[in-house]
């Protein structure tokens, strides 16, 4: 990916030979002097580890142990770093000084640091300066009004917490206030619209019991109900706060003189709601947000529309759908704006090649919790590299690689069990991805040592180092011949026909058959990355799709319909599940008439999946190793299990690179002793963990990578090694053949020198003991 090859050019000093601390011993120092632990050059994707700061990291030299061990006993080149401390905020002088010392020290060890300066790590400072710009949340409750006397309802705020609050204060509920009260008549079909009246100033009393608890008393109105709307305020900046972005910029610029490799922003969005608001009775709110809502929809009022979104009003079903679409898009757009500004801020402050880590994903399933957190903005929250976390569906991971134009994606992964990291490492490699290693979590009760130091004792670190050979030749993402493009608005609209369904069951069923599929939101239509190429194929970045499944596109915008109208006349076969009868304002729309007769519509997920598989089979599309089914998790509401890759199998990249991965038994890689055929060439190989080969049209090997290589035969290529070694070589953009050899004790053997004289030598970091 040409546009990203220079991203890490200022890492050249980082990726050169490593200065080993004295504690690692003279022998290790001599070995590193002979063969560096980290590569040099621009071709290498980062090897990422997550470094979280706890209170002891703030002690004098408290950062040194982790950095010393990471430098000597891991292949990491980039640390995604954030505070999880109980004392101090990121801009406090003592914390700021410690960050400066740590970054400078890491720099001397050849480790790049991307630090988290998120505004959530300076919440108290923001509140002190802008006390009127804290996040609010509307809460709606309906009560029956009596014929006489009064009716009452109580609101009590609660503190919220997530990974960002760590050992420090939670998102405290600061205050609770009354916003508005409507009375109305309701029958079996819903609220009668002409009976709705604002009675906030007529027979309503609000009695506070402290700052967070409030009782609202409403006078009698026979035969009527009341919708009481209160607001809780939290200790965190309002997402729509006028000064949020400028304050965020101020934080980052306090660190502008440090040699940082980039910035981190992790799981940005509104405060956490781990249930996803199943009763639809809570709405993020502020006066600034209400103004923006009114500006987008003149004549509309966000508080009034909150009641419309909450409860059914007779005859206004489509008005309700439109309000939900409008609210969801407003939330997504603002979160994207904040993410995008932070991305640009990193480039402005630390150079155009700096990188933004980590992920926009939160729960991390594309469902109700994520809708409420950030409007499911994963594909729009700007990154250089596609990144996810935890158990994010692989179909999202592969799509994000193409969305951001980088050949590999990264998933930040953690578990309380060391063995789980083994599977993540090799399953990711088989699906075009790598791991950002998060420390063990939840922390086992009997664990006394740092969770990340324990990871650096594990054999999968050798496997991770071995995958650097694949990194060296990877220039394209994994090939997925199918795109499942889900209706973004429809999936997030609980008053629509397909709430909380994004087509993952279809994508998973195809992956299980060896036909890999990317999951993409329809909102990307109109963005340059999602296009129709000159030959008429739908493409996301470098990925050309043979088949496209348009999944539940109801409420699609005009730009989406225009895109699919063009796609229907192109070369990618277009399949449809669901209707498209209304636009984003829920106005009538005859989308099928505009799409024409080239689209194939199916009534169920299963019928569509079968048709796509049949089409791909008849078209001779290459199948790769099928993925296995997993249990449902992370709020998954669909009817089928999701699919994830195994740790042993083969896949193909979009540039025709064939990859064979074997890591189901040994975390460092299993033996691969086999003969296979690729693009008309027979390949016989004896290696460990991985084999990858890319051929020119004439059958000549233009790129090759293998772990623990013993021998390889393919056409005119023949390599026999007396000592196994990790080996990779490729023809670069200038036509020069260059290679890298890792873990070889002696000189480069003649079998490799006969291919090229240009070999980079690397040592394998010893495991931490």
CSV table of N, CA, C and O in Angstrom, one decimal, residues 6 57 62 73 82 96 143 160 176 252 267 303 320 336 343 361 378 418 429 441 496 633 686 692 696 717 734 766:
chain,number,residue,atom,x,y,z
A,6,UNK,N,5.4,5.1,3.9
A,6,UNK,CA,6.2,6.1,4.6
A,6,UNK,C,5.7,6.4,6.0
A,6,UNK,O,6.3,7.2,6.7
A,57,UNK,N,3.5,3.0,38.1
A,57,UNK,CA,4.2,3.5,37.0
A,57,UNK,C,4.6,5.0,37.2
A,57,UNK,O,5.6,5.5,36.6
A,62,UNK,N,9.4,4.3,37.6
A,62,UNK,CA,8.3,3.2,37.6
A,62,UNK,C,8.0,2.7,36.2
A,62,UNK,O,7.4,1.6,36.1
A,73,UNK,N,12.8,-8.5,25.3
A,73,UNK,CA,12.2,-9.8,25.2
A,73,UNK,C,10.9,-9.8,24.4
A,73,UNK,O,10.1,-10.7,24.6
A,82,UNK,N,-1.8,4.2,27.7
A,82,UNK,CA,-2.8,5.0,28.4
A,82,UNK,C,-2.7,4.9,29.9
A,82,UNK,O,-2.2,4.0,30.4
A,96,UNK,N,2.4,14.6,33.8
A,96,UNK,CA,3.0,15.0,32.5
A,96,UNK,C,4.5,14.8,32.5
A,96,UNK,O,5.1,14.4,31.5
A,143,UNK,N,-46.4,8.0,33.6
A,143,UNK,CA,-47.2,7.6,34.8
A,143,UNK,C,-48.7,7.9,34.5
A,143,UNK,O,-49.0,8.8,33.7
A,160,UNK,N,-21.5,6.0,36.4
A,160,UNK,CA,-21.2,5.1,35.3
A,160,UNK,C,-19.7,4.9,35.3
A,160,UNK,O,-18.9,5.7,35.7
A,176,UNK,N,-29.5,16.0,39.1
A,176,UNK,CA,-30.7,15.6,38.4
A,176,UNK,C,-31.6,16.7,38.4
A,176,UNK,O,-31.9,17.4,39.4
A,252,UNK,N,-3.1,17.9,24.0
A,252,UNK,CA,-2.1,17.3,23.1
A,252,UNK,C,-0.9,18.2,22.9
A,252,UNK,O,0.3,17.7,23.0
A,267,UNK,N,-12.0,3.7,22.1
A,267,UNK,CA,-13.4,3.5,22.4
A,267,UNK,C,-14.1,4.8,22.8
A,267,UNK,O,-14.8,5.0,23.8
A,303,UNK,N,-36.2,17.5,22.8
A,303,UNK,CA,-36.9,17.0,24.0
A,303,UNK,C,-38.3,16.4,23.6
A,303,UNK,O,-38.7,15.3,24.0
A,320,UNK,N,-41.9,9.2,13.7
A,320,UNK,CA,-41.0,8.6,14.8
A,320,UNK,C,-39.8,7.9,14.1
A,320,UNK,O,-38.7,8.1,14.6
A,336,UNK,N,-17.8,11.2,14.9
A,336,UNK,CA,-16.8,11.1,13.8
A,336,UNK,C,-16.0,12.4,13.7
A,336,UNK,O,-14.8,12.4,13.5
A,343,UNK,N,-7.4,12.8,14.9
A,343,UNK,CA,-6.5,12.2,14.0
A,343,UNK,C,-5.6,13.2,13.3
A,343,UNK,O,-4.4,13.1,13.2
A,361,UNK,N,-14.1,0.7,18.1
A,361,UNK,CA,-15.0,-0.3,18.6
A,361,UNK,C,-15.1,-0.3,20.2
A,361,UNK,O,-14.1,-0.1,20.8
A,378,UNK,N,-17.5,2.9,13.4
A,378,UNK,CA,-16.2,2.2,13.2
A,378,UNK,C,-15.6,2.5,11.8
A,378,UNK,O,-14.4,2.7,11.8
A,418,UNK,N,-3.6,-17.4,29.3
A,418,UNK,CA,-2.5,-17.3,28.4
A,418,UNK,C,-2.8,-18.0,27.1
A,418,UNK,O,-2.5,-17.5,26.0
A,429,UNK,N,-3.6,-14.2,11.9
A,429,UNK,CA,-2.7,-14.3,10.7
A,429,UNK,C,-3.4,-14.9,9.5
A,429,UNK,O,-3.1,-14.5,8.4
A,441,UNK,N,-6.3,-10.0,31.3
A,441,UNK,CA,-7.4,-9.4,32.0
A,441,UNK,C,-8.7,-10.2,31.7
A,441,UNK,O,-8.8,-10.8,30.6
A,496,UNK,N,-38.1,0.4,13.1
A,496,UNK,CA,-38.0,-0.1,11.7
A,496,UNK,C,-38.2,-1.6,11.6
A,496,UNK,O,-38.4,-2.3,12.6
A,633,UNK,N,-22.2,-13.7,21.3
A,633,UNK,CA,-21.7,-13.0,22.4
A,633,UNK,C,-21.9,-11.5,22.1
A,633,UNK,O,-22.2,-11.1,21.0
A,686,UNK,N,9.1,-27.3,3.3
A,686,UNK,CA,9.3,-27.8,4.7
A,686,UNK,C,9.6,-26.6,5.5
A,686,UNK,O,10.6,-26.0,5.4
A,692,UNK,N,4.2,-18.3,2.8
A,692,UNK,CA,3.5,-17.3,1.9
A,692,UNK,C,4.3,-17.2,0.6
A,692,UNK,O,5.5,-17.1,0.6
A,696,UNK,N,4.6,-14.1,-10.2
A,696,UNK,CA,4.4,-13.3,-11.3
A,696,UNK,C,3.6,-14.1,-12.4
A,696,UNK,O,3.4,-15.3,-12.3
A,717,UNK,N,12.9,-21.9,-8.4
A,717,UNK,CA,13.3,-21.6,-7.1
A,717,UNK,C,13.6,-22.9,-6.3
A,717,UNK,O,12.7,-23.7,-6.2
A,734,UNK,N,11.3,-1.1,-7.1
A,734,UNK,CA,12.3,-0.7,-8.0
A,734,UNK,C,12.9,-1.9,-8.8
A,734,UNK,O,13.9,-1.8,-9.5
A,766,UNK,N,14.8,-13.3,23.1
A,766,UNK,CA,14.7,-14.4,24.0
A,766,UNK,C,13.5,-14.2,25.0
A,766,UNK,O,13.2,-13.0,25.3
